[in-house]
């Protein structure tokens, strides 16, 4: 798309008749004060009040977005924008559209993504519910920084600016409030140049309930963060379960372990064996999701991934799987021969038998999973669609 102006000020709108006029006039004043070639674009998400007429009367361009959702309105607005840069902000007068110079200046400096930070700029009394201020936003922002090493400290700030073409390359798809996190996460993953600027959050100027649903939207954002981080959703838990379960196996194989008067025996050993299998399944899920993400351009490959893919092959995976399978079958055969020696009679020392049977069944299960997982990775095509950077991760 050929950009026809430098800046698009984008406002998603759903029944904002009470505040929309004020927001548009502030945005217009900013544009005129700084002599910027710009447009004001309203992405109307099915307003039933007079919002559309107000937007037209104030000289804004308006597009109708029939599919409901915060993300839906913004995606449509981004695709329709004529500006080289976009600054988006809610149309409820909680953000000051007169104070956008810091955003456009950072974008002109070469930043791809500029986020507002309400906690640095200030939150006016009554502008943010306490549960959002001291729990919701801090938890989601901390989670995003932890999972993705993002430099952003206020993930849910609704006032942000970005390069139009760069943001389109992210392939944003979420339609709800989780769109706020998707934009930050993908910009971080793809290595965009990002920064924050302090802004002030003002009380909502409307007299109706906010569109944000605290628990529903907060949960959806947390789920989104987890889904895009197989490391934390699958790999870290798999390591935790693995060390606990293998430690339990090694401790219980020689015999019963006592803690004061509590004895841990073959029942605990059985649980440990199941945990080993569970940890391996979680590890495989992490690998599958990461490979899928890399193959479909949802994640940037790093040199550590290249190292893994250079080592892995279908044949090596099958050989490793069969090694575990044969080891498990070998132990099982040993136990079967002992039973044959007893003419299939009653086994006297059940405890010692189970101390071999449980590792045997565990190895057989891991071996079979490894063989089939190797085929599945081959189907995903781990080497055909992935390119790697030259720099170190």
mmCIF file of C-alpha atoms in Angstrom:
data_model
loop_
_atom_site.group_PDB
_atom_site.id
_atom_site.type_symbol
_atom_site.label_atom_id
_atom_site.label_comp_id
_atom_site.label_asym_id
_atom_site.label_seq_id
_atom_site.Cartn_x
_atom_site.Cartn_y
_atom_site.Cartn_z
ATOM 1 C CA UNK A 1 0.000 0.000 0.000
ATOM 2 C CA UNK A 2 1.194 3.463 -0.861
ATOM 3 C CA UNK A 3 1.106 5.703 2.216
ATOM 4 C CA UNK A 4 -0.608 9.010 1.480
ATOM 5 C CA UNK A 5 0.322 10.753 4.725
ATOM 6 C CA UNK A 6 2.836 10.473 7.538
ATOM 7 C CA UNK A 7 0.496 9.591 10.389
ATOM 8 C CA UNK A 8 -2.803 7.863 11.043
ATOM 9 C CA UNK A 9 -4.389 8.441 14.440
ATOM 10 C CA UNK A 10 -6.515 5.334 14.884
ATOM 11 C CA UNK A 11 -9.381 5.081 17.383
ATOM 12 C CA UNK A 12 -11.416 1.904 17.863
ATOM 13 C CA UNK A 13 -14.990 2.897 18.616
ATOM 14 C CA UNK A 14 -17.990 1.177 20.166
ATOM 15 C CA UNK A 15 -20.707 3.559 21.391
ATOM 16 C CA UNK A 16 -18.344 6.400 22.275
ATOM 17 C CA UNK A 17 -20.729 9.274 21.401
ATOM 18 C CA UNK A 18 -20.107 10.993 24.729
ATOM 19 C CA UNK A 19 -16.337 11.299 24.276
ATOM 20 C CA UNK A 20 -15.578 10.770 20.585
ATOM 21 C CA UNK A 21 -15.958 14.414 19.615
ATOM 22 C CA UNK A 22 -13.515 15.504 22.309
ATOM 23 C CA UNK A 23 -10.949 12.880 21.244
ATOM 24 C CA UNK A 24 -11.158 13.812 17.562
ATOM 25 C CA UNK A 25 -10.828 17.529 18.288
ATOM 26 C CA UNK A 26 -7.777 16.942 20.495
ATOM 27 C CA UNK A 27 -6.200 14.783 17.793
ATOM 28 C CA UNK A 28 -6.954 17.487 15.181
ATOM 29 C CA UNK A 29 -5.406 20.155 17.386
ATOM 30 C CA UNK A 30 -2.264 18.050 17.787
ATOM 31 C CA UNK A 31 -1.989 17.525 14.025
ATOM 32 C CA UNK A 32 -2.387 21.222 13.285
ATOM 33 C CA UNK A 33 -0.051 22.327 16.080
ATOM 34 C CA UNK A 34 2.788 20.187 14.774
ATOM 35 C CA UNK A 35 1.903 20.645 11.087
ATOM 36 C CA UNK A 36 1.844 16.893 10.439
ATOM 37 C CA UNK A 37 0.405 15.278 7.322
ATOM 38 C CA UNK A 38 -2.114 13.045 9.048
ATOM 39 C CA UNK A 39 -5.564 11.504 9.087
ATOM 40 C CA UNK A 40 -7.909 10.562 11.905
ATOM 41 C CA UNK A 41 -9.399 7.112 11.360
ATOM 42 C CA UNK A 42 -12.325 5.736 13.371
ATOM 43 C CA UNK A 43 -12.790 1.957 13.304
ATOM 44 C CA UNK A 44 -16.432 1.681 14.278
ATOM 45 C CA UNK A 45 -17.233 -1.723 15.722
ATOM 46 C CA UNK A 46 -21.008 -1.627 15.372
ATOM 47 C CA UNK A 47 -21.962 1.425 17.440
ATOM 48 C CA UNK A 48 -25.696 1.807 18.025
ATOM 49 C CA UNK A 49 -25.431 5.424 19.216
ATOM 50 C CA UNK A 50 -24.485 8.565 17.255
ATOM 51 C CA UNK A 51 -20.740 7.803 17.119
ATOM 52 C CA UNK A 52 -20.599 7.398 13.324
ATOM 53 C CA UNK A 53 -22.349 10.715 12.672
ATOM 54 C CA UNK A 54 -20.091 12.494 15.148
ATOM 55 C CA UNK A 55 -16.989 11.106 13.464
ATOM 56 C CA UNK A 56 -18.162 12.282 10.037
ATOM 57 C CA UNK A 57 -19.195 15.676 11.358
ATOM 58 C CA UNK A 58 -15.741 16.177 12.892
ATOM 59 C CA UNK A 59 -14.015 15.337 9.610
ATOM 60 C CA UNK A 60 -12.632 11.948 10.561
ATOM 61 C CA UNK A 61 -12.530 9.030 8.173
ATOM 62 C CA UNK A 62 -14.635 6.109 9.350
ATOM 63 C CA UNK A 63 -14.662 2.425 8.502
ATOM 64 C CA UNK A 64 -17.283 -0.064 9.649
ATOM 65 C CA UNK A 65 -15.975 -3.258 11.260
ATOM 66 C CA UNK A 66 -18.793 -5.824 11.538
ATOM 67 C CA UNK A 67 -16.814 -8.501 13.384
ATOM 68 C CA UNK A 68 -16.971 -7.673 17.076
ATOM 69 C CA UNK A 69 -13.886 -7.275 19.233
ATOM 70 C CA UNK A 70 -11.172 -4.841 20.232
ATOM 71 C CA UNK A 71 -8.589 -6.646 18.136
ATOM 72 C CA UNK A 72 -10.964 -6.958 15.208
ATOM 73 C CA UNK A 73 -11.517 -3.189 15.101
ATOM 74 C CA UNK A 74 -7.803 -2.422 15.318
ATOM 75 C CA UNK A 75 -6.744 -4.969 12.708
ATOM 76 C CA UNK A 76 -9.264 -3.479 10.283
ATOM 77 C CA UNK A 77 -8.032 0.015 11.136
ATOM 78 C CA UNK A 78 -4.394 -0.931 10.615
ATOM 79 C CA UNK A 79 -5.189 -2.450 7.229
ATOM 80 C CA UNK A 80 -7.134 0.679 6.186
ATOM 81 C CA UNK A 81 -4.602 3.228 7.478
ATOM 82 C CA UNK A 82 -2.953 5.574 4.969
ATOM 83 C CA UNK A 83 -0.203 6.792 7.286
ATOM 84 C CA UNK A 84 3.405 5.676 7.355
ATOM 85 C CA UNK A 85 2.987 5.538 11.118
ATOM 86 C CA UNK A 86 -0.030 4.746 13.270
ATOM 87 C CA UNK A 87 -0.769 6.009 16.762
ATOM 88 C CA UNK A 88 -3.735 4.161 18.265
ATOM 89 C CA UNK A 89 -5.707 5.174 21.319
ATOM 90 C CA UNK A 90 -9.088 4.514 22.922
ATOM 91 C CA UNK A 91 -11.893 6.930 22.151
ATOM 92 C CA UNK A 92 -13.114 7.197 25.753
ATOM 93 C CA UNK A 93 -10.994 10.294 26.564
ATOM 94 C CA UNK A 94 -8.782 8.353 28.982
ATOM 95 C CA UNK A 95 -5.735 9.233 26.847
ATOM 96 C CA UNK A 96 -4.713 12.756 25.887
ATOM 97 C CA UNK A 97 -4.483 13.030 22.103
ATOM 98 C CA UNK A 98 -2.830 16.427 22.516
ATOM 99 C CA UNK A 99 0.211 14.671 23.951
ATOM 100 C CA UNK A 100 1.327 12.553 21.003
ATOM 101 C CA UNK A 101 4.537 14.369 20.093
ATOM 102 C CA UNK A 102 6.680 11.952 22.096
ATOM 103 C CA UNK A 103 5.280 9.066 20.030
ATOM 104 C CA UNK A 104 5.831 10.588 16.589
ATOM 105 C CA UNK A 105 9.305 11.757 17.610
ATOM 106 C CA UNK A 106 10.349 8.252 18.629
ATOM 107 C CA UNK A 107 8.905 6.789 15.431
ATOM 108 C CA UNK A 108 10.837 9.334 13.375
ATOM 109 C CA UNK A 109 13.986 8.348 15.273
ATOM 110 C CA UNK A 110 13.600 4.848 13.851
ATOM 111 C CA UNK A 111 11.711 2.958 16.520
ATOM 112 C CA UNK A 112 9.305 0.360 15.124
ATOM 113 C CA UNK A 113 7.087 0.231 18.189
ATOM 114 C CA UNK A 114 6.449 2.885 20.851
ATOM 115 C CA UNK A 115 4.393 2.016 23.921
ATOM 116 C CA UNK A 116 2.847 4.352 26.436
ATOM 117 C CA UNK A 117 3.602 3.611 30.079
ATOM 118 C CA UNK A 118 0.833 4.693 32.443
ATOM 119 C CA UNK A 119 2.704 3.670 35.571
ATOM 120 C CA UNK A 120 5.597 6.006 34.756
ATOM 121 C CA UNK A 121 3.444 8.894 33.532
ATOM 122 C CA UNK A 122 0.773 8.776 36.194
ATOM 123 C CA UNK A 123 -2.680 7.338 36.809
ATOM 124 C CA UNK A 124 -5.291 9.860 37.875
ATOM 125 C CA UNK A 125 -7.660 9.035 40.709
ATOM 126 C CA UNK A 126 -10.471 6.798 39.492
ATOM 127 C CA UNK A 127 -8.802 6.139 36.128
ATOM 128 C CA UNK A 128 -7.938 2.484 36.788
ATOM 129 C CA UNK A 129 -9.588 -0.044 39.126
ATOM 130 C CA UNK A 130 -7.329 -1.098 41.981
ATOM 131 C CA UNK A 131 -7.379 -4.741 40.890
ATOM 132 C CA UNK A 132 -6.076 -3.693 37.455
ATOM 133 C CA UNK A 133 -3.492 -1.311 38.872
ATOM 134 C CA UNK A 134 -1.980 -3.544 41.542
ATOM 135 C CA UNK A 135 -2.714 -7.040 40.242
ATOM 136 C CA UNK A 136 -3.953 -7.480 36.661
ATOM 137 C CA UNK A 137 -1.635 -5.203 34.701
ATOM 138 C CA UNK A 138 1.502 -5.870 36.796
ATOM 139 C CA UNK A 139 1.007 -9.656 36.609
ATOM 140 C CA UNK A 140 0.400 -9.726 32.849
ATOM 141 C CA UNK A 141 3.266 -7.328 32.159
ATOM 142 C CA UNK A 142 5.642 -9.301 34.394
ATOM 143 C CA UNK A 143 4.585 -12.538 32.704
ATOM 144 C CA UNK A 144 5.212 -11.033 29.280
ATOM 145 C CA UNK A 145 8.660 -9.786 30.270
ATOM 146 C CA UNK A 146 9.550 -13.125 31.864
ATOM 147 C CA UNK A 147 8.313 -15.302 29.011
ATOM 148 C CA UNK A 148 9.534 -13.218 26.082
ATOM 149 C CA UNK A 149 12.242 -10.924 27.530
ATOM 150 C CA UNK A 150 10.204 -7.960 26.353
ATOM 151 C CA UNK A 151 11.377 -4.451 27.293
ATOM 152 C CA UNK A 152 7.765 -3.313 27.770
ATOM 153 C CA UNK A 153 6.553 -2.662 31.316
ATOM 154 C CA UNK A 154 2.911 -1.802 30.602
ATOM 155 C CA UNK A 155 1.591 -4.496 28.251
ATOM 156 C CA UNK A 156 -2.003 -3.279 28.291
ATOM 157 C CA UNK A 157 -1.579 0.405 27.643
ATOM 158 C CA UNK A 158 -4.030 1.380 24.908
ATOM 159 C CA UNK A 159 -1.974 4.311 23.614
ATOM 160 C CA UNK A 160 0.825 3.107 21.348
ATOM 161 C CA UNK A 161 2.495 3.954 18.043
ATOM 162 C CA UNK A 162 4.125 1.828 15.386
ATOM 163 C CA UNK A 163 5.396 1.629 11.831
ATOM 164 C CA UNK A 164 2.445 0.622 9.653
ATOM 165 C CA UNK A 165 4.238 -1.753 7.317
ATOM 166 C CA UNK A 166 6.194 -3.368 10.160
ATOM 167 C CA UNK A 167 3.060 -4.033 12.194
ATOM 168 C CA UNK A 168 1.341 -5.636 9.211
ATOM 169 C CA UNK A 169 4.218 -8.098 8.856
ATOM 170 C CA UNK A 170 3.435 -9.502 12.309
ATOM 171 C CA UNK A 171 0.268 -11.186 11.047
ATOM 172 C CA UNK A 172 -1.887 -10.133 13.993
ATOM 173 C CA UNK A 173 -4.967 -12.341 14.342
ATOM 174 C CA UNK A 174 -6.577 -12.133 17.799
ATOM 175 C CA UNK A 175 -9.956 -10.409 17.829
ATOM 176 C CA UNK A 176 -10.442 -9.679 21.529
ATOM 177 C CA UNK A 177 -8.603 -7.756 24.220
ATOM 178 C CA UNK A 178 -5.676 -10.192 24.010
ATOM 179 C CA UNK A 179 -4.736 -8.278 20.867
ATOM 180 C CA UNK A 180 -2.950 -5.835 23.189
ATOM 181 C CA UNK A 181 -0.556 -8.579 24.278
ATOM 182 C CA UNK A 182 -0.262 -10.177 20.844
ATOM 183 C CA UNK A 183 1.101 -6.979 19.349
ATOM 184 C CA UNK A 184 3.778 -6.584 22.031
ATOM 185 C CA UNK A 185 4.730 -10.271 22.076
ATOM 186 C CA UNK A 186 5.143 -10.598 18.315
ATOM 187 C CA UNK A 187 7.020 -7.311 18.023
ATOM 188 C CA UNK A 188 9.401 -8.614 20.705
ATOM 189 C CA UNK A 189 9.809 -12.038 19.094
ATOM 190 C CA UNK A 190 10.602 -10.512 15.714
ATOM 191 C CA UNK A 191 13.202 -8.213 17.196
ATOM 192 C CA UNK A 192 11.510 -4.884 16.491
ATOM 193 C CA UNK A 193 13.129 -1.788 17.918
ATOM 194 C CA UNK A 194 10.886 -0.897 20.875
ATOM 195 C CA UNK A 195 10.690 1.791 23.531
ATOM 196 C CA UNK A 196 8.291 3.291 26.073
ATOM 197 C CA UNK A 197 7.209 6.843 26.793
ATOM 198 C CA UNK A 198 5.450 8.008 29.972
ATOM 199 C CA UNK A 199 1.801 8.994 29.574
ATOM 200 C CA UNK A 200 -1.008 10.001 31.903
ATOM 201 C CA UNK A 201 -4.165 7.909 32.217
ATOM 202 C CA UNK A 202 -7.337 9.892 32.904
ATOM 203 C CA UNK A 203 -10.719 8.647 34.121
ATOM 204 C CA UNK A 204 -12.997 7.277 31.413
ATOM 205 C CA UNK A 205 -15.161 10.128 30.151
ATOM 206 C CA UNK A 206 -18.205 7.959 29.428
ATOM 207 C CA UNK A 207 -21.062 7.167 31.796
ATOM 208 C CA UNK A 208 -21.352 3.501 30.854
ATOM 209 C CA UNK A 209 -19.544 0.331 31.968
ATOM 210 C CA UNK A 210 -16.124 -0.258 30.338
ATOM 211 C CA UNK A 211 -15.801 -2.716 27.460
ATOM 212 C CA UNK A 212 -13.036 -4.537 29.333
ATOM 213 C CA UNK A 213 -14.224 -7.605 31.297
ATOM 214 C CA UNK A 214 -11.716 -7.983 34.105
ATOM 215 C CA UNK A 215 -11.538 -11.735 34.651
ATOM 216 C CA UNK A 216 -12.571 -12.904 31.181
ATOM 217 C CA UNK A 217 -10.183 -10.656 29.277
ATOM 218 C CA UNK A 218 -7.390 -11.067 31.821
ATOM 219 C CA UNK A 219 -7.631 -14.854 31.570
ATOM 220 C CA UNK A 220 -7.636 -14.723 27.752
ATOM 221 C CA UNK A 221 -4.475 -12.620 27.776
ATOM 222 C CA UNK A 222 -2.750 -14.991 30.196
ATOM 223 C CA UNK A 223 -3.729 -17.970 28.017
ATOM 224 C CA UNK A 224 -2.367 -16.154 24.965
ATOM 225 C CA UNK A 225 0.982 -15.554 26.692
ATOM 226 C CA UNK A 226 1.216 -19.209 27.705
ATOM 227 C CA UNK A 227 0.250 -20.488 24.251
ATOM 228 C CA UNK A 228 3.019 -18.465 22.642
ATOM 229 C CA UNK A 229 5.635 -19.627 25.116
ATOM 230 C CA UNK A 230 6.036 -23.435 24.941
ATOM 231 C CA UNK A 231 9.161 -22.983 27.047
ATOM 232 C CA UNK A 232 7.089 -21.931 30.059
ATOM 233 C CA UNK A 233 3.912 -23.876 29.282
ATOM 234 C CA UNK A 234 5.597 -27.221 28.580
ATOM 235 C CA UNK A 235 9.404 -27.227 28.805
ATOM 236 C CA UNK A 236 9.915 -25.761 32.298
ATOM 237 C CA UNK A 237 7.226 -28.027 33.862
ATOM 238 C CA UNK A 238 8.749 -30.993 32.012
ATOM 239 C CA UNK A 239 12.156 -30.282 33.572
ATOM 240 C CA UNK A 240 10.594 -29.930 37.016
ATOM 241 C CA UNK A 241 8.702 -33.228 36.716
ATOM 242 C CA UNK A 242 11.735 -34.949 35.206
ATOM 243 C CA UNK A 243 14.149 -34.119 38.024
ATOM 244 C CA UNK A 244 11.587 -34.970 40.711
ATOM 245 C CA UNK A 245 10.571 -38.256 39.090
ATOM 246 C CA UNK A 246 14.054 -39.453 38.115
ATOM 247 C CA UNK A 247 15.297 -38.512 41.571
ATOM 248 C CA UNK A 248 12.476 -40.576 43.045
ATOM 249 C CA UNK A 249 13.276 -43.547 40.812
ATOM 250 C CA UNK A 250 16.968 -43.521 41.692
ATOM 251 C CA UNK A 251 16.256 -43.238 45.414
ATOM 252 C CA UNK A 252 13.620 -46.000 45.498
ATOM 253 C CA UNK A 253 15.231 -48.563 43.188
ATOM 254 C CA UNK A 254 17.571 -49.945 45.907
ATOM 255 C CA UNK A 255 14.781 -50.301 48.474
ATOM 256 C CA UNK A 256 12.282 -48.589 50.747
ATOM 257 C CA UNK A 257 13.130 -45.033 51.775
ATOM 258 C CA UNK A 258 12.013 -43.845 55.219
ATOM 259 C CA UNK A 259 11.219 -40.299 56.323
ATOM 260 C CA UNK A 260 10.793 -40.575 60.093
ATOM 261 C CA UNK A 261 8.096 -43.275 60.294
ATOM 262 C CA UNK A 262 6.832 -42.864 56.747
ATOM 263 C CA UNK A 263 8.138 -45.445 54.274
ATOM 264 C CA UNK A 264 8.102 -44.852 50.521
ATOM 265 C CA UNK A 265 8.072 -48.059 48.517
ATOM 266 C CA UNK A 266 6.887 -49.450 45.185
ATOM 267 C CA UNK A 267 3.677 -47.389 45.198
ATOM 268 C CA UNK A 268 5.722 -44.181 45.167
ATOM 269 C CA UNK A 269 8.046 -45.787 42.625
ATOM 270 C CA UNK A 270 5.031 -46.362 40.342
ATOM 271 C CA UNK A 271 4.068 -42.699 40.604
ATOM 272 C CA UNK A 272 7.650 -41.698 39.806
ATOM 273 C CA UNK A 273 7.589 -43.853 36.679
ATOM 274 C CA UNK A 274 4.385 -42.215 35.483
ATOM 275 C CA UNK A 275 5.880 -38.774 36.156
ATOM 276 C CA UNK A 276 8.877 -39.610 33.979
ATOM 277 C CA UNK A 277 6.502 -40.447 31.117
ATOM 278 C CA UNK A 278 4.495 -37.269 31.769
ATOM 279 C CA UNK A 279 7.624 -35.103 31.787
ATOM 280 C CA UNK A 280 8.730 -36.607 28.473
ATOM 281 C CA UNK A 281 5.315 -35.934 26.931
ATOM 282 C CA UNK A 282 5.467 -32.290 28.014
ATOM 283 C CA UNK A 283 8.963 -32.009 26.548
ATOM 284 C CA UNK A 284 7.753 -33.405 23.217
ATOM 285 C CA UNK A 285 4.834 -30.945 23.195
ATOM 286 C CA UNK A 286 7.314 -28.093 23.657
ATOM 287 C CA UNK A 287 9.406 -29.351 20.729
ATOM 288 C CA UNK A 288 6.365 -29.853 18.477
ATOM 289 C CA UNK A 289 4.997 -26.361 19.119
ATOM 290 C CA UNK A 290 8.360 -24.677 18.667
ATOM 291 C CA UNK A 291 8.953 -26.510 15.386
ATOM 292 C CA UNK A 292 5.476 -25.593 14.155
ATOM 293 C CA UNK A 293 6.049 -21.943 15.094
ATOM 294 C CA UNK A 294 9.391 -21.844 13.315
ATOM 295 C CA UNK A 295 8.073 -23.581 10.205
ATOM 296 C CA UNK A 296 5.154 -21.151 9.889
ATOM 297 C CA UNK A 297 7.096 -17.969 10.575
ATOM 298 C CA UNK A 298 5.524 -17.395 13.996
ATOM 299 C CA UNK A 299 8.907 -17.394 15.711
ATOM 300 C CA UNK A 300 12.410 -16.362 14.652
ATOM 301 C CA UNK A 301 14.898 -19.249 14.571
ATOM 302 C CA UNK A 302 18.051 -18.868 16.643
ATOM 303 C CA UNK A 303 21.373 -20.644 16.472
ATOM 304 C CA UNK A 304 20.395 -22.975 19.326
ATOM 305 C CA UNK A 305 17.541 -24.259 17.158
ATOM 306 C CA UNK A 306 19.930 -24.783 14.259
ATOM 307 C CA UNK A 307 22.197 -26.802 16.558
ATOM 308 C CA UNK A 308 19.306 -29.053 17.559
ATOM 309 C CA UNK A 309 18.124 -29.544 13.981
ATOM 310 C CA UNK A 310 21.648 -30.368 12.809
ATOM 311 C CA UNK A 311 21.815 -33.147 15.408
ATOM 312 C CA UNK A 312 18.299 -34.470 14.987
ATOM 313 C CA UNK A 313 17.243 -36.733 12.148
ATOM 314 C CA UNK A 314 14.447 -39.234 11.733
ATOM 315 C CA UNK A 315 16.921 -42.098 11.725
ATOM 316 C CA UNK A 316 18.697 -40.956 14.887
ATOM 317 C CA UNK A 317 15.368 -40.487 16.637
ATOM 318 C CA UNK A 318 14.282 -44.005 15.673
ATOM 319 C CA UNK A 319 17.603 -45.498 16.809
ATOM 320 C CA UNK A 320 17.425 -43.691 20.162
ATOM 321 C CA UNK A 321 13.811 -44.791 20.608
ATOM 322 C CA UNK A 322 14.641 -48.413 19.825
ATOM 323 C CA UNK A 323 17.556 -48.321 22.267
ATOM 324 C CA UNK A 324 15.165 -47.394 25.080
ATOM 325 C CA UNK A 325 12.586 -49.884 23.832
ATOM 326 C CA UNK A 326 15.097 -52.748 23.674
ATOM 327 C CA UNK A 327 16.465 -51.863 27.129
ATOM 328 C CA UNK A 328 12.971 -52.007 28.582
ATOM 329 C CA UNK A 329 12.156 -55.245 26.784
ATOM 330 C CA UNK A 330 15.457 -56.718 28.004
ATOM 331 C CA UNK A 331 14.524 -56.075 31.639
ATOM 332 C CA UNK A 332 11.025 -57.396 30.987
ATOM 333 C CA UNK A 333 12.458 -60.554 29.414
ATOM 334 C CA UNK A 334 14.677 -61.060 32.448
ATOM 335 C CA UNK A 335 11.648 -60.875 34.732
ATOM 336 C CA UNK A 336 9.667 -63.197 32.484
ATOM 337 C CA UNK A 337 12.448 -65.802 32.601
ATOM 338 C CA UNK A 338 12.456 -65.631 36.391
ATOM 339 C CA UNK A 339 8.711 -66.229 36.345
ATOM 340 C CA UNK A 340 9.181 -69.168 33.955
ATOM 341 C CA UNK A 341 11.714 -70.632 36.391
ATOM 342 C CA UNK A 342 8.909 -70.596 38.969
ATOM 343 C CA UNK A 343 6.632 -72.479 36.522
ATOM 344 C CA UNK A 344 4.492 -69.308 36.370
ATOM 345 C CA UNK A 345 3.795 -69.712 40.055
ATOM 346 C CA UNK A 346 3.416 -67.146 42.809
ATOM 347 C CA UNK A 347 6.225 -64.576 42.964
ATOM 348 C CA UNK A 348 7.431 -64.323 46.510
ATOM 349 C CA UNK A 349 9.356 -61.061 46.438
ATOM 350 C CA UNK A 350 6.864 -58.768 44.702
ATOM 351 C CA UNK A 351 8.664 -55.607 45.841
ATOM 352 C CA UNK A 352 11.972 -56.468 44.146
ATOM 353 C CA UNK A 353 10.113 -57.527 40.983
ATOM 354 C CA UNK A 354 8.307 -54.202 40.738
ATOM 355 C CA UNK A 355 11.579 -52.344 41.219
ATOM 356 C CA UNK A 356 12.592 -53.761 37.848
ATOM 357 C CA UNK A 357 9.158 -53.893 36.212
ATOM 358 C CA UNK A 358 8.411 -50.174 36.645
ATOM 359 C CA UNK A 359 11.664 -48.950 34.993
ATOM 360 C CA UNK A 360 11.106 -51.545 32.264
ATOM 361 C CA UNK A 361 7.604 -50.327 31.409
ATOM 362 C CA UNK A 362 8.803 -46.714 31.631
ATOM 363 C CA UNK A 363 11.621 -47.331 29.136
ATOM 364 C CA UNK A 364 9.295 -49.183 26.755
ATOM 365 C CA UNK A 365 6.815 -46.286 26.850
ATOM 366 C CA UNK A 366 9.538 -43.670 26.282
ATOM 367 C CA UNK A 367 11.011 -45.678 23.414
ATOM 368 C CA UNK A 368 7.698 -46.011 21.588
ATOM 369 C CA UNK A 369 6.937 -42.300 22.090
ATOM 370 C CA UNK A 370 10.367 -41.359 20.743
ATOM 371 C CA UNK A 371 9.952 -43.404 17.560
ATOM 372 C CA UNK A 372 6.552 -41.926 16.738
ATOM 373 C CA UNK A 373 7.604 -38.415 17.800
ATOM 374 C CA UNK A 374 10.524 -38.634 15.364
ATOM 375 C CA UNK A 375 8.117 -39.383 12.519
ATOM 376 C CA UNK A 376 5.863 -36.522 13.602
ATOM 377 C CA UNK A 377 8.779 -34.073 13.608
ATOM 378 C CA UNK A 378 9.669 -35.271 10.125
ATOM 379 C CA UNK A 379 6.084 -34.593 9.015
ATOM 380 C CA UNK A 380 6.309 -31.073 10.425
ATOM 381 C CA UNK A 381 9.249 -30.518 8.073
ATOM 382 C CA UNK A 382 11.773 -29.138 10.541
ATOM 383 C CA UNK A 383 14.459 -28.382 7.988
ATOM 384 C CA UNK A 384 12.631 -27.174 4.882
ATOM 385 C CA UNK A 385 11.082 -23.864 5.912
ATOM 386 C CA UNK A 386 13.360 -22.506 8.595
ATOM 387 C CA UNK A 387 16.099 -19.918 8.055
ATOM 388 C CA UNK A 388 18.609 -18.931 10.684
ATOM 389 C CA UNK A 389 20.283 -15.650 11.594
ATOM 390 C CA UNK A 390 24.051 -15.310 11.565
ATOM 391 C CA UNK A 391 24.191 -13.645 14.942
ATOM 392 C CA UNK A 392 24.339 -15.478 18.249
ATOM 393 C CA UNK A 393 21.055 -15.900 20.133
#
